[in-house]
Coordinates of C-alpha atoms in Angstrom, one line a residue:
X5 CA 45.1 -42.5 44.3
X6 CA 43.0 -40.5 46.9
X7 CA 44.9 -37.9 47.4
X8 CA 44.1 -34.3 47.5
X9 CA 46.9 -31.8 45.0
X10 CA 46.6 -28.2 46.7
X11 CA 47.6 -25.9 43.5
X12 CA 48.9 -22.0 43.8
X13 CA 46.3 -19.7 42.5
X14 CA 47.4 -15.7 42.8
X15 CA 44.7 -13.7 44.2
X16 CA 44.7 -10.9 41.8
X17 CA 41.0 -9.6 42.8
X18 CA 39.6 -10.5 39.8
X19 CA 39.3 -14.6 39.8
X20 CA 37.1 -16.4 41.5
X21 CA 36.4 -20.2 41.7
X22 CA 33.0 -20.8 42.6
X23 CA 31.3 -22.0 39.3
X24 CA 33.6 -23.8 36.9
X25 CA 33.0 -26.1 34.0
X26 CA 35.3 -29.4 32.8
X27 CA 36.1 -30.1 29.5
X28 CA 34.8 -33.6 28.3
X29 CA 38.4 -34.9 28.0
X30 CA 39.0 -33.5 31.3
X31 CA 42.2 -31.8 30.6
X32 CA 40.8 -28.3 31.0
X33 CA 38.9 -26.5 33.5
X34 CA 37.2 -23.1 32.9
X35 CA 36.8 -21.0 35.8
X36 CA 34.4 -18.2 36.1
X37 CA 36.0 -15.0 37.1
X38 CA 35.0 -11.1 37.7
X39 CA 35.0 -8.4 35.3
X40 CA 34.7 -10.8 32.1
X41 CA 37.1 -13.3 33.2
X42 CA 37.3 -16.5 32.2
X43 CA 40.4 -18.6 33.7
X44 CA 41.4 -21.8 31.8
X45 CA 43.3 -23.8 33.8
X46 CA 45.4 -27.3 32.2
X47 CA 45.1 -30.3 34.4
X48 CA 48.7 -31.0 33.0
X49 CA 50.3 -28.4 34.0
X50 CA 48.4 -27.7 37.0
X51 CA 48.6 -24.1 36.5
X52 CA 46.4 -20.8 34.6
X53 CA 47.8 -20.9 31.0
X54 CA 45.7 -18.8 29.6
X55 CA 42.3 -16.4 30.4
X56 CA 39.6 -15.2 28.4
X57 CA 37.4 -11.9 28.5
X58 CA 34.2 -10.8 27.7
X59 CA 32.8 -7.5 27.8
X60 CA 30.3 -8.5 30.9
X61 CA 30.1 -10.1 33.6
X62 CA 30.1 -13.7 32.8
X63 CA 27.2 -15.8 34.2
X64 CA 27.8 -19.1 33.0
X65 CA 29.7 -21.7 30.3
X66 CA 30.0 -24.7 28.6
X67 CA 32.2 -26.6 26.7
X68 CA 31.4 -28.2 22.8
X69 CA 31.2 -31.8 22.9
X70 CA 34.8 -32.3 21.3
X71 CA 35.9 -29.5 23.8
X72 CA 37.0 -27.1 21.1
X73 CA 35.1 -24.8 21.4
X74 CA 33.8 -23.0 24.5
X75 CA 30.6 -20.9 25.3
X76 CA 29.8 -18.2 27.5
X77 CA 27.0 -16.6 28.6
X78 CA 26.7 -12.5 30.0
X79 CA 25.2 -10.3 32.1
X80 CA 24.5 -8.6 28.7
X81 CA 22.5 -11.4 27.4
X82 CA 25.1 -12.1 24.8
X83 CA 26.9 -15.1 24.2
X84 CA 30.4 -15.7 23.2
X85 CA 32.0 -18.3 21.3
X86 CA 35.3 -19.1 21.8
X87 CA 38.7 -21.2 19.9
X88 CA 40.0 -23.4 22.6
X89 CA 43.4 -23.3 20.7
X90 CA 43.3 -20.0 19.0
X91 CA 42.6 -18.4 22.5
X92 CA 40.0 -16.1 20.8
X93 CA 36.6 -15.1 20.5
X94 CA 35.3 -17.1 17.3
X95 CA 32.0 -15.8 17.0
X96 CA 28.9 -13.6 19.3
X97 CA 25.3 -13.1 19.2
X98 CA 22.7 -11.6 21.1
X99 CA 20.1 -14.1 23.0
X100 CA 16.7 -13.0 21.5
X101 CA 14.6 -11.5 24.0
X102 CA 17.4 -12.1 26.8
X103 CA 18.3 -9.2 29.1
X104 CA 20.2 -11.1 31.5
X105 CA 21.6 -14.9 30.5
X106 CA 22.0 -17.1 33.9
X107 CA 22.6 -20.5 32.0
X108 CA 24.0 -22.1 28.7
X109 CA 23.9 -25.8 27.2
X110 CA 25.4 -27.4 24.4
X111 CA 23.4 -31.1 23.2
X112 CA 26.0 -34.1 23.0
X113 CA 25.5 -34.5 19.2
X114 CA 26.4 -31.1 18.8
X115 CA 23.2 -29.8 17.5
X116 CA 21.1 -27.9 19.7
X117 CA 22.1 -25.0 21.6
X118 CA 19.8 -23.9 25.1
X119 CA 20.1 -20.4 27.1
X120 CA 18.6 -19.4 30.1
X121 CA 17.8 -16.2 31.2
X122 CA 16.5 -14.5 34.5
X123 CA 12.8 -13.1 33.2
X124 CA 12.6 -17.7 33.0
X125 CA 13.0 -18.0 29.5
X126 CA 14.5 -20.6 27.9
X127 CA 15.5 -20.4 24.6
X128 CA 16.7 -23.3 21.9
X129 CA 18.9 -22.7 19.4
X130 CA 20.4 -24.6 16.2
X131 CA 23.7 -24.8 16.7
X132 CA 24.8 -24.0 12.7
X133 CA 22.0 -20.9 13.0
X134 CA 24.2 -19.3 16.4
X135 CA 27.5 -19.8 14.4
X136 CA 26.5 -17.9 11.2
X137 CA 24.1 -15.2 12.6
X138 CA 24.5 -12.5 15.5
X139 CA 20.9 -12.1 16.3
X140 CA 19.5 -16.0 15.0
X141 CA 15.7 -16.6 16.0
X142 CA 15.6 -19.7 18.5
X143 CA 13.5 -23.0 17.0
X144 CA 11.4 -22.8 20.5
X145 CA 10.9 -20.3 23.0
X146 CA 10.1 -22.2 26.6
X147 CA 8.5 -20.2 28.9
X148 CA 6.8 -22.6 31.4
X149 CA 9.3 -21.1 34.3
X150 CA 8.8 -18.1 35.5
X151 CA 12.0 -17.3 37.5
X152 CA 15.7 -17.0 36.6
X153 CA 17.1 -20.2 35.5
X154 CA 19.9 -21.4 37.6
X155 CA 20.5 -24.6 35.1
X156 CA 19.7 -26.1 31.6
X157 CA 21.6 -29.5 30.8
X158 CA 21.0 -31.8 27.7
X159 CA 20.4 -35.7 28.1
X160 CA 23.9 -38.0 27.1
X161 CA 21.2 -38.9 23.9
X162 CA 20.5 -35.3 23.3
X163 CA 17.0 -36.5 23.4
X164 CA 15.7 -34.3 26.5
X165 CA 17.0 -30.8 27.7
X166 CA 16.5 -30.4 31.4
X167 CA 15.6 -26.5 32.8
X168 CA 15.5 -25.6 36.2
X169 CA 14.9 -22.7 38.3
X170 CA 16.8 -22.4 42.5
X171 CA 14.5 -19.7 43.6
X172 CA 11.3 -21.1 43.4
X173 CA 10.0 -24.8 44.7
X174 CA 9.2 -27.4 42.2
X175 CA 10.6 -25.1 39.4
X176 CA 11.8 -27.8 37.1
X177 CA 11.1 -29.0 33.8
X178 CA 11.8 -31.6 30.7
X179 CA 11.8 -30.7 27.0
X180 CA 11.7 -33.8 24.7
X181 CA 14.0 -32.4 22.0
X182 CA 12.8 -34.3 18.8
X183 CA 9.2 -32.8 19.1
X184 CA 9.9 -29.2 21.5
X185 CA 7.2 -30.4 23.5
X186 CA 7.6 -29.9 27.4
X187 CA 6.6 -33.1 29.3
X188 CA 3.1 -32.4 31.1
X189 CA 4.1 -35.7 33.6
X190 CA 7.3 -33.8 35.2
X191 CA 7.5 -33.1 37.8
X192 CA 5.7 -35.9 39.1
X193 CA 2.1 -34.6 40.5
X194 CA 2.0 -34.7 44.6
X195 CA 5.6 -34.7 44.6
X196 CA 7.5 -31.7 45.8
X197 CA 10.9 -31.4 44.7
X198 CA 11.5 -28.6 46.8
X199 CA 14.1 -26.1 45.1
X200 CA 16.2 -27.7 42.7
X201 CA 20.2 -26.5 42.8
X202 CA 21.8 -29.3 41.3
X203 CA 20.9 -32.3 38.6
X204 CA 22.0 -34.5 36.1
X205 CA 21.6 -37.2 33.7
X206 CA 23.1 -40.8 34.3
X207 CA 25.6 -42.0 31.6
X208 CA 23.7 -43.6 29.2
X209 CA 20.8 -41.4 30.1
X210 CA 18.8 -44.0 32.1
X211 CA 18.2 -42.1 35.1
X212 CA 17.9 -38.5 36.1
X213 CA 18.8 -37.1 39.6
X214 CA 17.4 -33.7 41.4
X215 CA 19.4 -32.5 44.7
X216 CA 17.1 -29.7 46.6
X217 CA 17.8 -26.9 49.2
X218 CA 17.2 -29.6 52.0
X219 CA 19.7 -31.6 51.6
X220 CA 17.9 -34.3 49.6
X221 CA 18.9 -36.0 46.2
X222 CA 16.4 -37.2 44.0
X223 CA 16.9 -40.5 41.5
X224 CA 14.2 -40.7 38.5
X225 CA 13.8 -43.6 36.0
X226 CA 12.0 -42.7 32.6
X227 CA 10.7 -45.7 30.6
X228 CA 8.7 -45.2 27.0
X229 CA 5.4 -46.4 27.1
X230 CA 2.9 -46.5 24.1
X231 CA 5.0 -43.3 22.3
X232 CA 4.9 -41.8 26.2
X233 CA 7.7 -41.5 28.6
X234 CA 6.4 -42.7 32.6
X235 CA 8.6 -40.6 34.9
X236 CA 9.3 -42.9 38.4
X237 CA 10.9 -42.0 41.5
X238 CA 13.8 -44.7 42.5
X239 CA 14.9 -43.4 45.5
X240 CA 15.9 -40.4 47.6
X241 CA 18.8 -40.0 48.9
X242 CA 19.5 -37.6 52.3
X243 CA 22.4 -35.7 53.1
X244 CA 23.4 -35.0 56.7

């Protein structure tokens, strides 16, 4: 309708809404607040129906692909599990070698869990290993960044996990999932990406888009080639 819905938030000191996350439905929204908070907040009712607590600072979520289940990440370097419905903590463990998490990802088909941390580590987990085990051993350990990863986001095909790093230039790379290789052709060579803050996968995973500190948003195309993927810039796209 485009039309803008202002809606009454209490200032209580201990909420803030700068990073959020959606649920895939859309109907929920999980806000990241001080002290442990996390705010969910129904697009029905327009209003905080619930909130959720950890015992650190909370760094970052995600929501499971059927949005029952939500994930957190913590200054701690442990991450939570949490019942949408039961409004509880489901399950925790400790990220191996993590000793402050900055980023969390959960694969579309549900499979593959990813966690970032600041030392640049990224780790990826079996999702059934993380649900039965409160220390499980990650099936690869990527350590190609070397600064704190602001970002870690799974293909719509669950086919290619994307990390990323906002402190340092060209600090971007592509797992291919299947094999837990990193792609050698990514970022493209002579092309500076500058400092990646923001990026995503198309719908159908086609395309893949990199917005930098200077105001610039980056469209790729990946094609496979002879059993190897060609990376292509489309276009770049300016903000003013």
């Amino acid at each position: 309708a485009g039309k803008n819905i202002r809606v009454p938030w209490k200032e209580d000191g201990k909420s803030t809404l700068s990073k959020f996350v959606v649920s895939p439905a859309g109907d929920i929204i999980a806000f990241q607040g001080r002290f442990g908070n996390i705010h969910i907040y129904s697009d029905r009712t327009r209003s905080n129906v619930f909130t959720l607590k950890m015992n650190d600072e909370v760094t970052s979520c995600s929501f499971s692909p059927d949005g029952g289940l939500l994930y957190s990440h913590g200054m701690g370097g442990e991450v939570y599990v949490w019942d949408i419905k039961a409004q509880d903590c489901l399950h925790r463990f400790w990220d191996d070698g993590c000793v402050q998490g900055t980023a969390i990802g959960i694969s579309r088909n549900n499979r593959y869990l990813a966690t970032g941390s600041t030392s640049g580590i990224v780790n990826v987990y079996s999702r059934s290993d993380v649900l039965k085990d409160t220390k499980p051993t990650p099936q690869k350990i990527i350590g190609n960044l070397t600064t704190a990863i602001s970002d870690v986001k799974f293909s719509p095909t669950s086919e290619i996990l994307a990390m990323a790093s906002e402190v340092k230039e060209n600090a971007i790379k592509l797992l291919h999932v299947p094999s837990m290789t990193v792609f050698q052709n990514f970022p493209p060579m002579k092309y500076n990406l500058r400092r990646p803050n923001c990026m995503d996968f198309s719908t159908n995973g086609g395309y893949f888009s990199v917005g930098n500190n200077r105001g610039a948003a980056n469209l790729f195309r990946y094609v496979k080639l002879a059993e190897r993927y060609s990376w292509a810039i489309v276009l770049t796209i300016f903000c003013e």
